[in-house]
GROMACS .gro file of C-alpha atoms in nm:
model
  199
    1MET     CA    1  -2.183  -3.458   5.672
    2PRO     CA    2  -2.215  -3.787   5.478
    3ALA     CA    3  -2.365  -4.113   5.659
    4LYS     CA    4  -2.040  -4.305   5.658
    5PRO     CA    5  -1.812  -4.047   5.821
    6MET     CA    6  -2.078  -3.953   6.054
    7THR     CA    7  -2.106  -4.322   6.158
    8ARG     CA    8  -1.719  -4.327   6.218
    9PHE     CA    9  -1.731  -4.029   6.400
   10VAL     CA   10  -2.009  -4.173   6.633
   11HIS     CA   11  -1.836  -4.496   6.677
   12GLN     CA   12  -1.496  -4.310   6.748
   13ALA     CA   13  -1.675  -4.087   6.995
   14PHE     CA   14  -1.853  -4.361   7.176
   15PRO     CA   15  -1.644  -4.678   7.153
   16HIS     CA   16  -1.813  -4.837   7.465
   17ARG     CA   17  -2.052  -5.023   7.253
   18ASN     CA   18  -1.720  -5.209   7.087
   19GLU     CA   19  -1.618  -5.506   7.291
   20LEU     CA   20  -1.260  -5.478   7.160
   21ALA     CA   21  -1.238  -5.109   7.279
   22THR     CA   22  -0.967  -5.042   7.537
   23THR     CA   23  -0.956  -4.795   7.809
   24GLY     CA   24  -0.735  -4.569   7.585
   25ASP     CA   25  -1.027  -4.597   7.315
   26ARG     CA   26  -1.270  -4.466   7.571
   27VAL     CA   27  -1.055  -4.177   7.686
   28GLU     CA   28  -0.987  -4.089   7.335
   29GLY     CA   29  -1.360  -4.108   7.244
   30ALA     CA   30  -1.436  -3.916   7.544
   31VAL     CA   31  -1.198  -3.611   7.463
   32LEU     CA   32  -1.323  -3.598   7.102
   33ALA     CA   33  -1.681  -3.586   7.231
   34LEU     CA   34  -1.583  -3.299   7.477
   35GLY     CA   35  -1.426  -3.135   7.204
   36VAL     CA   36  -1.719  -3.124   6.970
   37ALA     CA   37  -1.939  -3.006   7.274
   38VAL     CA   38  -1.704  -2.736   7.357
   39SER     CA   39  -1.685  -2.615   7.023
   40LEU     CA   40  -2.048  -2.600   6.982
   41LEU     CA   41  -2.097  -2.432   7.316
   42ALA     CA   42  -1.827  -2.184   7.233
   43LEU     CA   43  -2.033  -2.077   6.932
   44PRO     CA   44  -2.316  -1.883   7.113
   45VAL     CA   45  -2.084  -1.729   7.370
   46ALA     CA   46  -1.847  -1.601   7.108
   47ALA     CA   47  -2.114  -1.469   6.922
   48ALA     CA   48  -2.259  -1.278   7.228
   49ALA     CA   49  -1.902  -1.135   7.289
   50GLY     CA   50  -1.888  -1.027   6.953
   51SER     CA   51  -2.211  -0.860   6.976
   52GLU     CA   52  -2.132  -0.696   7.300
   53THR     CA   53  -1.822  -0.579   7.129
   54TYR     CA   54  -2.012  -0.447   6.814
   55ALA     CA   55  -2.253  -0.235   7.047
   56GLY     CA   56  -1.976  -0.096   7.225
   57ASP     CA   57  -1.776  -0.010   6.938
   58GLN     CA   58  -2.100   0.140   6.762
   59ALA     CA   59  -2.170   0.371   7.070
   60ARG     CA   60  -1.785   0.485   7.038
   61ALA     CA   61  -1.821   0.552   6.675
   62ALA     CA   62  -2.128   0.773   6.742
   63VAL     CA   63  -1.948   0.966   6.979
   64GLU     CA   64  -1.636   1.007   6.779
   65GLN     CA   65  -1.847   1.106   6.473
   66THR     CA   66  -1.967   1.407   6.663
   67SER     CA   67  -1.660   1.493   6.850
   68ARG     CA   68  -1.421   1.487   6.573
   69GLN     CA   69  -1.404   1.701   6.274
   70HIS     CA   70  -1.241   1.663   5.925
   71VAL     CA   71  -1.026   1.979   5.809
   72ASP     CA   72  -0.787   2.031   5.531
   73ALA     CA   73  -0.444   2.113   5.700
   74ILE     CA   74  -0.215   2.379   5.488
   75LEU     CA   75   0.151   2.272   5.524
   76VAL     CA   76   0.362   2.544   5.653
   77VAL     CA   77   0.705   2.377   5.537
   78ASP     CA   78   0.805   2.155   5.265
   79ALA     CA   79   0.791   1.783   5.349
   80PRO     CA   80   1.152   1.611   5.326
   81VAL     CA   81   1.261   1.522   4.994
   82THR     CA   82   1.243   1.149   4.895
   83ILE     CA   83   1.538   0.950   4.921
   84GLY     CA   84   1.499   0.646   4.693
   85SER     CA   85   1.161   0.498   4.603
   86THR     CA   86   0.846   0.610   4.829
   87GLU     CA   87   0.648   0.332   4.700
   88ARG     CA   88   0.710  -0.054   4.839
   89GLY     CA   89   0.431  -0.268   4.758
   90GLY     CA   90   0.179  -0.006   4.648
   91VAL     CA   91   0.219   0.157   4.997
   92VAL     CA   92   0.315   0.554   4.980
   93GLU     CA   93   0.540   0.642   5.264
   94SER     CA   94   0.446   0.955   5.492
   95THR     CA   95   0.627   1.158   5.715
   96PRO     CA   96   0.545   1.429   5.995
   97VAL     CA   97   0.513   1.802   5.847
   98LEU     CA   98   0.416   2.118   6.018
   99ALA     CA   99   0.094   2.228   5.893
  100ARG     CA  100  -0.173   2.493   6.018
  101TRP     CA  101  -0.566   2.441   6.011
  102ARG     CA  102  -0.871   2.667   6.083
  103LEU     CA  103  -1.104   2.564   6.362
  104SER     CA  104  -1.485   2.614   6.335
  105ASP     CA  105  -1.461   2.936   6.575
  106GLY     CA  106  -1.224   3.095   6.301
  107SER     CA  107  -0.883   3.081   6.489
  108THR     CA  108  -0.590   2.878   6.352
  109ARG     CA  109  -0.387   2.608   6.488
  110GLU     CA  110  -0.046   2.461   6.407
  111GLY     CA  111   0.083   2.117   6.446
  112VAL     CA  112   0.240   1.819   6.292
  113VAL     CA  113   0.059   1.605   6.049
  114GLN     CA  114   0.122   1.297   5.787
  115ALA     CA  115   0.210   1.418   5.475
  116HIS     CA  116   0.357   1.250   5.173
  117TYR     CA  117   0.733   1.291   5.110
  118ASP     CA  118   0.809   1.571   4.858
  119ALA     CA  119   0.496   1.757   4.943
  120LYS     CA  120   0.533   2.136   4.924
  121ALA     CA  121   0.429   2.427   5.163
  122GLY     CA  122   0.082   2.522   5.087
  123ALA     CA  123  -0.028   2.164   5.002
  124ARG     CA  124  -0.366   2.043   5.162
  125VAL     CA  125  -0.342   1.755   5.369
  126PRO     CA  126  -0.717   1.612   5.495
  127THR     CA  127  -0.682   1.581   5.875
  128TRP     CA  128  -0.901   1.475   6.165
  129ILE     CA  129  -0.905   1.704   6.470
  130ASP     CA  130  -1.073   1.664   6.820
  131GLU     CA  131  -1.292   1.891   7.025
  132THR     CA  132  -0.965   2.083   7.142
  133GLY     CA  133  -0.850   2.148   6.783
  134ALA     CA  134  -0.558   1.876   6.806
  135VAL     CA  135  -0.480   1.615   6.550
  136THR     CA  136  -0.651   1.288   6.625
  137GLU     CA  137  -0.716   0.944   6.460
  138PRO     CA  138  -1.027   0.912   6.216
  139PRO     CA  139  -1.328   0.809   6.412
  140MET     CA  140  -1.462   0.467   6.404
  141THR     CA  141  -1.707   0.375   6.146
  142ARG     CA  142  -1.977   0.132   6.175
  143GLU     CA  143  -1.834  -0.092   5.939
  144GLY     CA  144  -1.520  -0.087   6.156
  145ALA     CA  145  -1.733  -0.165   6.469
  146ALA     CA  146  -1.898  -0.462   6.288
  147ILE     CA  147  -1.558  -0.589   6.167
  148ASN     CA  148  -1.410  -0.580   6.519
  149GLY     CA  149  -1.720  -0.759   6.652
  150ILE     CA  150  -1.706  -1.030   6.397
  151LEU     CA  151  -1.323  -1.077   6.427
  152LEU     CA  152  -1.339  -1.106   6.792
  153ALA     CA  153  -1.622  -1.377   6.775
  154LEU     CA  154  -1.421  -1.565   6.518
  155LEU     CA  155  -1.107  -1.536   6.739
  156LEU     CA  156  -1.251  -1.664   7.061
  157TRP     CA  157  -1.447  -1.961   6.881
  158GLY     CA  158  -1.146  -2.049   6.681
  159ALA     CA  159  -0.949  -2.040   7.005
  160ALA     CA  160  -1.186  -2.251   7.195
  161THR     CA  161  -1.202  -2.503   6.883
  162ALA     CA  162  -0.834  -2.499   6.819
  163ALA     CA  163  -0.760  -2.570   7.200
  164MET     CA  164  -0.999  -2.870   7.193
  165ALA     CA  165  -0.860  -3.010   6.876
  166LEU     CA  166  -0.484  -2.978   7.033
  167LEU     CA  167  -0.606  -3.170   7.337
  168TYR     CA  168  -0.758  -3.433   7.129
  169VAL     CA  169  -0.446  -3.476   6.900
  170ALA     CA  170  -0.233  -3.477   7.204
  171THR     CA  171  -0.441  -3.742   7.359
  172SER     CA  172  -0.469  -3.957   7.032
  173PHE     CA  173  -0.086  -3.938   7.007
  174ALA     CA  174  -0.029  -4.052   7.359
  175HIS     CA  175  -0.275  -4.342   7.308
  176ARG     CA  176  -0.098  -4.460   6.998
  177ARG     CA  177   0.240  -4.449   7.168
  178ILE     CA  178   0.106  -4.656   7.464
  179ARG     CA  179  -0.067  -4.915   7.233
  180ALA     CA  180   0.237  -4.939   7.021
  181ARG     CA  181   0.464  -5.015   7.337
  182ARG     CA  182   0.186  -5.257   7.463
  183TRP     CA  183   0.189  -5.445   7.108
  184ALA     CA  184   0.576  -5.446   7.131
  185GLY     CA  185   0.572  -5.598   7.473
  186GLU     CA  186   0.294  -5.848   7.384
  187TRP     CA  187   0.495  -5.945   7.064
  188GLN     CA  188   0.819  -5.995   7.275
  189ARG     CA  189   0.611  -6.219   7.514
  190ILE     CA  190   0.473  -6.452   7.224
  191ALA     CA  191   0.748  -6.429   6.978
  192PRO     CA  192   0.921  -6.733   7.088
  193ASP     CA  193   0.602  -6.966   7.052
  194TRP     CA  194   0.528  -6.811   6.687
  195THR     CA  195   0.901  -6.815   6.543
  196GLY     CA  196   1.042  -7.099   6.755
  197ARG     CA  197   1.326  -6.883   6.858
  198ALA     CA  198   1.411  -6.780   7.205
  199ALA     CA  199   1.357  -6.398   7.313
   0.00000   0.00000   0.00000
């Protein structure tokens, strides 16, 4: 931060050295200093929470990688025919379709998988299954665990910082309103002496 903005920030956060500072200025400065302190203290707390989340998700990813299996499901029936465009914004729509897949013990299993519209019976659809052979979500990856940890840390720190920023803005707004009323009252009191007119 450049010297002048830093100096301005110090004077605003610690107005007690200014003889013209009012109680409102001191309250506003205290809230500003508190907001900066909370934001700085929230940083390691958010980082620790993100690290804890990453460790937990990484452990879960390791379990899911060993307990889930990737198979090719074969469609038993044709997928529904497309009505209108299937691509909107580059995302291809999918629909549940009955399919069959082979388990590691050689037996087969039937169930519903997500397939593209217009897919024909016999088409292969990559599918994840769990230990029981049922269709399940893809296992979490290490990258996904890292992203979850980072997002949580940023969310916690951002929430703490935003809350303190909102508190400071509200305090500053209230201070300006009170100061404006006080100035208006002072002007009404001294206006006759300055303008020569009765209030």
